[in-house]
Amino acid sequence: MTSSQNPDDQLPVGLAAAEPLALPDSPEQSEEPENESVGTVIVAGCANLAIAAAKLFAGLVSGSAAMVSESAHSLADTITEVFLFVALRRGTRAADEEHPFGYGKESFVWAFIAAVFTFVGGAGFSIYHGVMTIVEGEEIGDFRWSYVVLVVSFVAEGTSFLRAQRQVAGESRRWGITRSRFLRLTPDTTVKAVYFEDSAALIGLVLAAAGLALTQLTGNAMWDGVASIAIGVLLFLVAAILAKTNASLLVGRAVPRRIHNQIAADLASIPVVVSVPTLLTMQLGPGDILVAAKVDFRDDVSGGEIEAASDDAERRLRSRFPAIRYVFLDPTHGAAGRNHIDGGVDL
């Protein structure tokens, strides 16, 4: 006769025990739809690849340094979209014993590589080509194809930009913040990269058109070289912004201050909690957040009540912020009302 099995033996251990608790109203959550950022990246990549070839053709026909630089710009953007697509795919792999917090930060690694490539492949080439044009001059050809390609490219880049802008507008409305603030705070570096790169592409097309027009009017190729340098500087600024953002996320950036304060308020509102003296958060990936806190529970509550309160706290937080994946609470001594507020990122 076999002995009855202890119910505690059925409880998960290891990584399985770290899985988020199911929310009361949705014990069996359906699979989430594919990230909208994937579609944004694919649309941007296809548009950039097509117009890179067109710009190169127009640049070779016209002899324009600005058009050749724009071709390098679009080619660099195409390759960065590939990096961003890889970032989205590899960053969603499930956690394992080797990487217990998952692979979310790998998204930031690939996005950082994409930013570096934009600097080296786009900005460096454009500035170098522009300087060489000013120093050595260029043979001016037929600019008609260049103007046609610029118009078509503007339409293609504009389509990609509008998709990214719709995503940014929707997300900023959902969080109740401005678009500029969303772009500063969002951990979804792919949509941020596409938004900034498409913005730079549209501005770059205007600069290229201005360089062509001035060169054609004055007969001086210097203006074409100046336009190429301006495009390079523009790419440098975009690369610097994206690299800084991804470096911050790789180091381990906290959540925005408003979310931090809401987490602290939710924990402090639990009846058996006296205070939350320490609250630490970290962005583990574009859609994963870690919460760790030192919590002062009432001295007269039992261990079982503390366990139940901890589970309740996790469900409260995940109900309000579904991106929260891990919640670790450490019972500690504190003082009533002394809660850790105004932490996190305030940009």
mmCIF file of C-alpha atoms in Angstrom:
data_model
loop_
_atom_site.group_PDB
_atom_site.id
_atom_site.type_symbol
_atom_site.label_atom_id
_atom_site.label_comp_id
_atom_site.label_asym_id
_atom_site.label_seq_id
_atom_site.Cartn_x
_atom_site.Cartn_y
_atom_site.Cartn_z
ATOM 1 C CA MET A 1 0.000 0.000 0.000
ATOM 2 C CA THR A 2 1.478 3.282 -1.096
ATOM 3 C CA SER A 3 1.543 6.164 1.311
ATOM 4 C CA SER A 4 -0.439 9.296 0.468
ATOM 5 C CA GLN A 5 1.581 11.920 -1.335
ATOM 6 C CA ASN A 6 2.210 15.223 0.407
ATOM 7 C CA PRO A 7 0.387 18.054 -1.466
ATOM 8 C CA ASP A 8 3.550 20.151 -1.181
ATOM 9 C CA ASP A 9 5.303 17.583 -3.390
ATOM 10 C CA GLN A 10 3.059 18.714 -6.248
ATOM 11 C CA LEU A 11 4.285 22.304 -6.085
ATOM 12 C CA PRO A 12 6.730 23.387 -8.827
ATOM 13 C CA VAL A 13 10.364 24.154 -8.135
ATOM 14 C CA GLY A 14 13.103 25.917 -10.055
ATOM 15 C CA LEU A 15 12.153 27.902 -13.167
ATOM 16 C CA ALA A 16 8.646 26.437 -13.140
ATOM 17 C CA ALA A 17 8.022 28.032 -9.740
ATOM 18 C CA ALA A 18 9.095 31.414 -11.105
ATOM 19 C CA GLU A 19 6.367 31.444 -13.747
ATOM 20 C CA PRO A 20 3.890 34.322 -13.267
ATOM 21 C CA LEU A 21 0.754 33.467 -11.318
ATOM 22 C CA ALA A 22 -2.411 33.168 -13.410
ATOM 23 C CA LEU A 23 -4.780 36.113 -13.070
ATOM 24 C CA PRO A 24 -8.160 35.296 -11.500
ATOM 25 C CA ASP A 25 -10.210 36.421 -14.493
ATOM 26 C CA SER A 26 -8.053 34.701 -17.136
ATOM 27 C CA PRO A 27 -6.624 31.387 -15.920
ATOM 28 C CA GLU A 28 -6.082 30.241 -19.493
ATOM 29 C CA GLN A 29 -4.775 33.215 -21.404
ATOM 30 C CA SER A 30 -4.764 32.903 -25.166
ATOM 31 C CA GLU A 31 -1.569 33.226 -27.088
ATOM 32 C CA GLU A 32 -0.641 36.847 -27.629
ATOM 33 C CA PRO A 33 -0.809 38.166 -31.201
ATOM 34 C CA GLU A 34 2.460 38.674 -32.978
ATOM 35 C CA ASN A 35 4.216 41.825 -31.919
ATOM 36 C CA GLU A 36 3.179 44.779 -34.080
ATOM 37 C CA SER A 37 6.828 45.813 -34.167
ATOM 38 C CA VAL A 38 7.625 42.803 -36.399
ATOM 39 C CA GLY A 39 5.324 44.131 -39.104
ATOM 40 C CA THR A 40 6.755 47.624 -38.725
ATOM 41 C CA VAL A 41 10.299 46.311 -39.175
ATOM 42 C CA ILE A 42 9.397 44.166 -42.199
ATOM 43 C CA VAL A 43 7.631 47.031 -43.982
ATOM 44 C CA ALA A 44 10.569 49.368 -43.314
ATOM 45 C CA GLY A 45 13.119 46.779 -44.488
ATOM 46 C CA CYS A 46 11.336 46.047 -47.769
ATOM 47 C CA ALA A 47 10.910 49.746 -48.521
ATOM 48 C CA ASN A 48 14.572 50.502 -47.806
ATOM 49 C CA LEU A 49 15.869 47.635 -49.947
ATOM 50 C CA ALA A 50 13.846 48.706 -52.977
ATOM 51 C CA ILE A 51 14.795 52.362 -52.834
ATOM 52 C CA ALA A 52 18.482 51.653 -52.110
ATOM 53 C CA ALA A 53 18.816 50.093 -55.561
ATOM 54 C CA ALA A 54 16.881 52.934 -57.185
ATOM 55 C CA LYS A 55 19.012 55.597 -55.497
ATOM 56 C CA LEU A 56 22.232 53.863 -56.516
ATOM 57 C CA PHE A 57 21.091 53.756 -60.153
ATOM 58 C CA ALA A 58 20.131 57.439 -60.081
ATOM 59 C CA GLY A 59 23.400 58.363 -58.364
ATOM 60 C CA LEU A 60 25.515 56.564 -60.965
ATOM 61 C CA VAL A 61 23.575 58.136 -63.845
ATOM 62 C CA SER A 62 23.710 61.667 -62.443
ATOM 63 C CA GLY A 63 27.118 61.456 -60.747
ATOM 64 C CA SER A 64 25.551 62.888 -57.590
ATOM 65 C CA ALA A 65 27.406 62.267 -54.327
ATOM 66 C CA ALA A 66 24.244 63.006 -52.361
ATOM 67 C CA MET A 67 22.320 60.327 -54.254
ATOM 68 C CA VAL A 68 25.079 57.768 -53.744
ATOM 69 C CA SER A 69 25.120 58.685 -50.052
ATOM 70 C CA GLU A 70 21.354 58.276 -49.927
ATOM 71 C CA SER A 71 21.796 54.840 -51.480
ATOM 72 C CA ALA A 72 24.285 53.929 -48.744
ATOM 73 C CA HIS A 73 21.825 55.373 -46.212
ATOM 74 C CA SER A 74 19.005 53.134 -47.445
ATOM 75 C CA LEU A 75 21.271 50.075 -47.659
ATOM 76 C CA ALA A 76 22.453 50.679 -44.088
ATOM 77 C CA ASP A 77 18.836 51.034 -42.974
ATOM 78 C CA THR A 78 17.955 47.758 -44.713
ATOM 79 C CA ILE A 79 20.703 45.879 -42.888
ATOM 80 C CA THR A 80 19.727 47.458 -39.578
ATOM 81 C CA GLU A 81 16.153 46.249 -40.146
ATOM 82 C CA VAL A 82 17.582 42.731 -40.466
ATOM 83 C CA PHE A 83 19.356 43.202 -37.126
ATOM 84 C CA LEU A 84 16.140 44.495 -35.570
ATOM 85 C CA PHE A 85 14.168 41.528 -36.909
ATOM 86 C CA VAL A 86 16.747 39.183 -35.374
ATOM 87 C CA ALA A 87 16.440 41.148 -32.122
ATOM 88 C CA LEU A 88 12.676 40.627 -32.031
ATOM 89 C CA ARG A 89 12.947 36.908 -32.720
ATOM 90 C CA ARG A 90 15.858 35.972 -30.465
ATOM 91 C CA GLY A 91 14.696 38.145 -27.590
ATOM 92 C CA THR A 92 11.466 36.168 -27.173
ATOM 93 C CA ARG A 93 13.083 32.799 -26.417
ATOM 94 C CA ALA A 94 11.926 31.130 -23.204
ATOM 95 C CA ALA A 95 14.021 31.232 -20.044
ATOM 96 C CA ASP A 96 16.234 28.254 -19.220
ATOM 97 C CA GLU A 97 18.624 27.293 -16.441
ATOM 98 C CA GLU A 98 21.504 29.047 -18.210
ATOM 99 C CA HIS A 99 19.494 32.256 -18.657
ATOM 100 C CA PRO A 100 16.863 32.125 -15.891
ATOM 101 C CA PHE A 101 15.524 35.607 -16.645
ATOM 102 C CA GLY A 102 15.083 34.858 -20.332
ATOM 103 C CA TYR A 103 16.706 36.296 -23.431
ATOM 104 C CA GLY A 104 14.938 39.651 -23.539
ATOM 105 C CA LYS A 105 18.162 41.642 -23.203
ATOM 106 C CA GLU A 106 19.453 40.032 -26.401
ATOM 107 C CA SER A 107 16.972 42.303 -28.190
ATOM 108 C CA PHE A 108 18.940 45.267 -26.869
ATOM 109 C CA VAL A 109 22.238 43.705 -28.004
ATOM 110 C CA TRP A 110 21.113 43.369 -31.608
ATOM 111 C CA ALA A 111 19.469 46.794 -31.563
ATOM 112 C CA PHE A 112 22.773 48.257 -30.317
ATOM 113 C CA ILE A 113 24.631 46.524 -33.164
ATOM 114 C CA ALA A 114 22.088 48.002 -35.592
ATOM 115 C CA ALA A 115 22.768 51.499 -34.218
ATOM 116 C CA VAL A 116 26.525 51.008 -34.577
ATOM 117 C CA PHE A 117 26.087 49.809 -38.162
ATOM 118 C CA THR A 118 24.005 52.893 -38.957
ATOM 119 C CA PHE A 119 26.910 55.015 -37.731
ATOM 120 C CA VAL A 120 29.658 53.088 -39.540
ATOM 121 C CA GLY A 121 27.822 52.026 -42.706
ATOM 122 C CA GLY A 122 25.695 55.099 -43.259
ATOM 123 C CA ALA A 123 27.135 58.147 -41.518
ATOM 124 C CA GLY A 124 30.799 57.321 -42.129
ATOM 125 C CA PHE A 125 30.367 56.637 -45.838
ATOM 126 C CA SER A 126 28.163 59.697 -46.444
ATOM 127 C CA ILE A 127 30.542 62.121 -44.715
ATOM 128 C CA TYR A 128 33.607 60.638 -46.434
ATOM 129 C CA HIS A 129 31.943 60.702 -49.864
ATOM 130 C CA GLY A 130 30.779 64.279 -49.350
ATOM 131 C CA VAL A 131 34.256 65.481 -48.341
ATOM 132 C CA MET A 132 35.829 63.770 -51.363
ATOM 133 C CA THR A 133 33.275 65.401 -53.656
ATOM 134 C CA ILE A 134 34.072 68.863 -52.301
ATOM 135 C CA VAL A 135 37.830 68.285 -52.538
ATOM 136 C CA GLU A 136 37.996 66.514 -55.899
ATOM 137 C CA GLY A 137 34.758 67.644 -57.536
ATOM 138 C CA GLU A 138 32.420 65.424 -59.540
ATOM 139 C CA GLU A 139 31.255 65.020 -63.089
ATOM 140 C CA ILE A 140 27.691 66.298 -63.346
ATOM 141 C CA GLY A 141 25.291 64.108 -65.353
ATOM 142 C CA ASP A 142 21.546 63.958 -65.978
ATOM 143 C CA PHE A 143 19.654 64.720 -62.791
ATOM 144 C CA ARG A 144 16.191 63.777 -64.064
ATOM 145 C CA TRP A 145 16.371 60.189 -62.826
ATOM 146 C CA SER A 146 17.545 61.429 -59.461
ATOM 147 C CA TYR A 147 14.494 63.638 -59.010
ATOM 148 C CA VAL A 148 12.160 60.798 -60.012
ATOM 149 C CA VAL A 149 13.818 58.416 -57.571
ATOM 150 C CA LEU A 150 13.689 61.006 -54.796
ATOM 151 C CA VAL A 151 9.928 61.428 -55.248
ATOM 152 C CA VAL A 152 9.300 57.660 -55.315
ATOM 153 C CA SER A 153 11.600 57.176 -52.325
ATOM 154 C CA PHE A 154 9.779 59.878 -50.386
ATOM 155 C CA VAL A 155 6.480 58.066 -50.948
ATOM 156 C CA ALA A 156 7.963 54.694 -49.909
ATOM 157 C CA GLU A 157 9.731 56.073 -46.840
ATOM 158 C CA GLY A 158 6.637 58.060 -45.949
ATOM 159 C CA THR A 159 4.519 54.900 -46.009
ATOM 160 C CA SER A 160 6.915 53.143 -43.660
ATOM 161 C CA PHE A 161 7.107 56.215 -41.420
ATOM 162 C CA LEU A 162 3.313 56.496 -41.191
ATOM 163 C CA ARG A 163 3.072 52.881 -40.030
ATOM 164 C CA ALA A 164 5.684 53.489 -37.336
ATOM 165 C CA GLN A 165 3.976 56.731 -36.369
ATOM 166 C CA ARG A 166 0.606 54.973 -36.004
ATOM 167 C CA GLN A 167 2.189 52.441 -33.681
ATOM 168 C CA VAL A 168 3.865 55.175 -31.635
ATOM 169 C CA ALA A 169 0.633 57.189 -31.475
ATOM 170 C CA GLY A 170 -1.379 54.141 -30.369
ATOM 171 C CA GLU A 171 1.099 53.151 -27.669
ATOM 172 C CA SER A 172 1.433 56.701 -26.350
ATOM 173 C CA ARG A 173 -2.376 57.017 -26.099
ATOM 174 C CA ARG A 174 -2.555 53.681 -24.280
ATOM 175 C CA TRP A 175 -0.043 54.895 -21.693
ATOM 176 C CA GLY A 176 -1.523 58.395 -21.547
ATOM 177 C CA ILE A 177 1.726 60.180 -22.439
ATOM 178 C CA THR A 178 2.986 62.293 -25.320
ATOM 179 C CA ARG A 179 4.668 60.719 -28.350
ATOM 180 C CA SER A 180 8.008 62.294 -27.556
ATOM 181 C CA ARG A 181 7.910 60.966 -23.996
ATOM 182 C CA PHE A 182 6.916 57.513 -25.224
ATOM 183 C CA LEU A 183 9.889 57.478 -27.607
ATOM 184 C CA ARG A 184 12.228 58.437 -24.752
ATOM 185 C CA LEU A 185 10.880 55.801 -22.346
ATOM 186 C CA THR A 186 9.832 52.835 -24.467
ATOM 187 C CA PRO A 187 11.934 49.660 -24.136
ATOM 188 C CA ASP A 188 10.710 48.573 -27.596
ATOM 189 C CA THR A 189 13.859 49.761 -29.328
ATOM 190 C CA THR A 190 12.794 48.320 -32.683
ATOM 191 C CA VAL A 191 9.857 50.658 -33.227
ATOM 192 C CA LYS A 192 11.984 53.506 -31.886
ATOM 193 C CA ALA A 193 14.746 52.670 -34.370
ATOM 194 C CA VAL A 194 12.337 52.455 -37.316
ATOM 195 C CA TYR A 195 10.677 55.735 -36.314
ATOM 196 C CA PHE A 196 13.961 57.646 -36.072
ATOM 197 C CA GLU A 197 15.499 56.025 -39.153
ATOM 198 C CA ASP A 198 12.447 56.772 -41.298
ATOM 199 C CA SER A 199 12.366 60.344 -39.986
ATOM 200 C CA ALA A 200 16.051 60.707 -40.882
ATOM 201 C CA ALA A 201 15.394 59.150 -44.290
ATOM 202 C CA LEU A 202 12.689 61.704 -45.101
ATOM 203 C CA ILE A 203 14.899 64.585 -43.988
ATOM 204 C CA GLY A 204 17.811 63.063 -45.924
ATOM 205 C CA LEU A 205 15.741 62.990 -49.103
ATOM 206 C CA VAL A 206 14.976 66.691 -48.707
ATOM 207 C CA LEU A 207 18.682 67.424 -48.179
ATOM 208 C CA ALA A 208 19.622 65.377 -51.255
ATOM 209 C CA ALA A 209 17.028 67.196 -53.358
ATOM 210 C CA ALA A 210 18.327 70.566 -52.139
ATOM 211 C CA GLY A 211 21.906 69.563 -52.965
ATOM 212 C CA LEU A 212 20.927 68.439 -56.452
ATOM 213 C CA ALA A 213 18.930 71.607 -57.124
ATOM 214 C CA LEU A 214 21.723 73.933 -55.949
ATOM 215 C CA THR A 215 24.321 71.985 -57.939
ATOM 216 C CA GLN A 216 22.166 72.165 -61.052
ATOM 217 C CA LEU A 217 21.470 75.882 -60.610
ATOM 218 C CA THR A 218 25.057 76.930 -59.829
ATOM 219 C CA GLY A 219 26.986 74.288 -61.714
ATOM 220 C CA ASN A 220 29.083 73.842 -58.555
ATOM 221 C CA ALA A 221 29.290 70.275 -57.235
ATOM 222 C CA MET A 222 30.242 71.587 -53.800
ATOM 223 C CA TRP A 223 26.554 71.803 -52.862
ATOM 224 C CA ASP A 224 26.083 68.140 -53.637
ATOM 225 C CA GLY A 225 29.020 67.317 -51.368
ATOM 226 C CA VAL A 226 27.616 69.518 -48.595
ATOM 227 C CA ALA A 227 24.287 67.694 -48.857
ATOM 228 C CA SER A 228 26.104 64.358 -48.556
ATOM 229 C CA ILE A 229 27.919 65.530 -45.414
ATOM 230 C CA ALA A 230 24.648 66.827 -43.934
ATOM 231 C CA ILE A 231 23.062 63.406 -44.529
ATOM 232 C CA GLY A 232 26.011 61.777 -42.756
ATOM 233 C CA VAL A 233 25.715 64.091 -39.746
ATOM 234 C CA LEU A 234 21.980 63.334 -39.581
ATOM 235 C CA LEU A 235 22.698 59.589 -39.522
ATOM 236 C CA PHE A 236 25.337 60.102 -36.854
ATOM 237 C CA LEU A 237 22.810 61.840 -34.593
ATOM 238 C CA VAL A 238 20.240 59.049 -35.063
ATOM 239 C CA ALA A 239 22.868 56.365 -34.385
ATOM 240 C CA ALA A 240 24.036 58.176 -31.238
ATOM 241 C CA ILE A 241 20.477 58.438 -29.864
ATOM 242 C CA LEU A 242 19.713 54.768 -30.517
ATOM 243 C CA ALA A 243 23.070 53.555 -29.179
ATOM 244 C CA LYS A 244 22.609 55.527 -25.953
ATOM 245 C CA THR A 245 19.120 54.084 -25.428
ATOM 246 C CA ASN A 246 20.207 50.493 -26.010
ATOM 247 C CA ALA A 247 23.298 50.864 -23.823
ATOM 248 C CA SER A 248 21.093 52.088 -20.963
ATOM 249 C CA LEU A 249 18.742 49.123 -21.360
ATOM 250 C CA LEU A 250 21.642 46.667 -21.548
ATOM 251 C CA VAL A 251 23.075 47.974 -18.290
ATOM 252 C CA GLY A 252 19.704 47.379 -16.611
ATOM 253 C CA ARG A 253 17.362 50.366 -16.796
ATOM 254 C CA ALA A 254 14.486 50.763 -14.348
ATOM 255 C CA VAL A 255 10.866 51.305 -15.349
ATOM 256 C CA PRO A 256 9.509 54.865 -15.797
ATOM 257 C CA ARG A 257 8.884 56.761 -12.571
ATOM 258 C CA ARG A 258 5.108 56.779 -12.934
ATOM 259 C CA ILE A 259 5.051 52.969 -13.151
ATOM 260 C CA HIS A 260 7.506 52.709 -10.234
ATOM 261 C CA ASN A 261 5.258 54.833 -8.027
ATOM 262 C CA GLN A 262 2.160 52.871 -9.019
ATOM 263 C CA ILE A 263 3.900 49.587 -8.139
ATOM 264 C CA ALA A 264 4.919 51.030 -4.760
ATOM 265 C CA ALA A 265 1.355 52.234 -4.128
ATOM 266 C CA ASP A 266 -0.140 48.841 -5.042
ATOM 267 C CA LEU A 267 2.226 47.010 -2.692
ATOM 268 C CA ALA A 268 1.640 49.481 0.147
ATOM 269 C CA SER A 269 -2.155 49.174 -0.235
ATOM 270 C CA ILE A 270 -2.155 45.484 0.749
ATOM 271 C CA PRO A 271 -3.790 45.320 4.238
ATOM 272 C CA VAL A 272 -0.981 43.361 5.949
ATOM 273 C CA VAL A 273 1.780 45.596 4.517
ATOM 274 C CA VAL A 274 3.154 48.385 6.709
ATOM 275 C CA SER A 275 5.583 49.930 4.215
ATOM 276 C CA VAL A 276 7.735 49.288 1.137
ATOM 277 C CA PRO A 277 11.157 50.747 2.074
ATOM 278 C CA THR A 278 12.937 49.459 -1.037
ATOM 279 C CA LEU A 279 11.586 48.937 -4.547
ATOM 280 C CA LEU A 280 13.863 47.952 -7.440
ATOM 281 C CA THR A 281 12.783 47.341 -11.031
ATOM 282 C CA MET A 282 14.577 46.326 -14.202
ATOM 283 C CA GLN A 283 13.594 46.088 -17.853
ATOM 284 C CA LEU A 284 14.537 42.497 -18.768
ATOM 285 C CA GLY A 285 13.387 42.899 -22.362
ATOM 286 C CA PRO A 286 10.958 44.918 -24.486
ATOM 287 C CA GLY A 287 8.010 43.170 -22.797
ATOM 288 C CA ASP A 288 9.402 41.812 -19.512
ATOM 289 C CA ILE A 289 9.859 43.618 -16.199
ATOM 290 C CA LEU A 290 11.426 42.383 -12.961
ATOM 291 C CA VAL A 291 10.175 43.747 -9.620
ATOM 292 C CA ALA A 292 12.118 43.217 -6.384
ATOM 293 C CA ALA A 293 11.080 44.862 -3.122
ATOM 294 C CA LYS A 294 11.786 44.822 0.583
ATOM 295 C CA VAL A 295 8.373 44.794 2.248
ATOM 296 C CA ASP A 296 7.562 45.391 5.921
ATOM 297 C CA PHE A 297 4.634 43.139 6.849
ATOM 298 C CA ARG A 298 2.684 43.542 10.079
ATOM 299 C CA ASP A 299 4.342 41.755 12.985
ATOM 300 C CA ASP A 300 1.141 39.983 14.048
ATOM 301 C CA VAL A 301 0.536 38.131 10.752
ATOM 302 C CA SER A 302 1.500 34.526 10.205
ATOM 303 C CA GLY A 303 3.815 33.085 7.581
ATOM 304 C CA GLY A 304 0.823 31.736 5.676
ATOM 305 C CA GLU A 305 -0.764 35.196 5.568
ATOM 306 C CA ILE A 306 2.486 36.656 4.247
ATOM 307 C CA GLU A 307 2.580 34.022 1.498
ATOM 308 C CA ALA A 308 -1.032 34.750 0.542
ATOM 309 C CA ALA A 309 -0.364 38.503 0.560
ATOM 310 C CA SER A 310 2.696 38.017 -1.668
ATOM 311 C CA ASP A 311 0.625 36.077 -4.206
ATOM 312 C CA ASP A 312 -2.057 38.755 -4.048
ATOM 313 C CA ALA A 313 0.582 41.438 -4.633
ATOM 314 C CA GLU A 314 1.896 39.667 -7.732
ATOM 315 C CA ARG A 315 -1.589 39.274 -9.202
ATOM 316 C CA ARG A 316 -2.383 42.940 -8.507
ATOM 317 C CA LEU A 317 0.778 44.109 -10.233
ATOM 318 C CA ARG A 318 0.402 41.808 -13.239
ATOM 319 C CA SER A 319 -3.244 42.808 -13.618
ATOM 320 C CA ARG A 320 -2.237 46.461 -13.868
ATOM 321 C CA PHE A 321 1.034 45.905 -15.779
ATOM 322 C CA PRO A 322 0.990 42.645 -17.811
ATOM 323 C CA ALA A 323 4.666 43.172 -18.734
ATOM 324 C CA ILE A 324 5.692 42.346 -15.140
ATOM 325 C CA ARG A 325 7.064 38.805 -15.281
ATOM 326 C CA TYR A 326 8.985 38.328 -12.039
ATOM 327 C CA VAL A 327 8.034 39.616 -8.579
ATOM 328 C CA PHE A 328 10.346 38.983 -5.624
ATOM 329 C CA LEU A 329 9.318 40.261 -2.178
ATOM 330 C CA ASP A 330 11.687 40.192 0.804
ATOM 331 C CA PRO A 331 10.071 40.595 4.260
ATOM 332 C CA THR A 332 12.069 43.188 6.146
ATOM 333 C CA HIS A 333 11.815 45.798 8.897
ATOM 334 C CA GLY A 334 10.561 49.242 7.958
ATOM 335 C CA ALA A 335 8.639 52.251 9.200
ATOM 336 C CA ALA A 336 4.981 52.993 8.498
ATOM 337 C CA GLY A 337 4.538 55.336 5.542
ATOM 338 C CA ARG A 338 8.221 55.215 4.600
ATOM 339 C CA ASN A 339 7.772 53.943 1.046
ATOM 340 C CA HIS A 340 10.286 54.036 -1.784
ATOM 341 C CA ILE A 341 8.685 56.454 -4.235
ATOM 342 C CA ASP A 342 9.981 58.637 -7.053
ATOM 343 C CA GLY A 343 12.411 55.936 -8.179
ATOM 344 C CA GLY A 344 12.774 54.676 -11.734
ATOM 345 C CA VAL A 345 13.445 56.675 -14.856
ATOM 346 C CA ASP A 346 12.220 60.261 -15.081
ATOM 347 C CA LEU A 347 12.994 61.660 -18.544
#
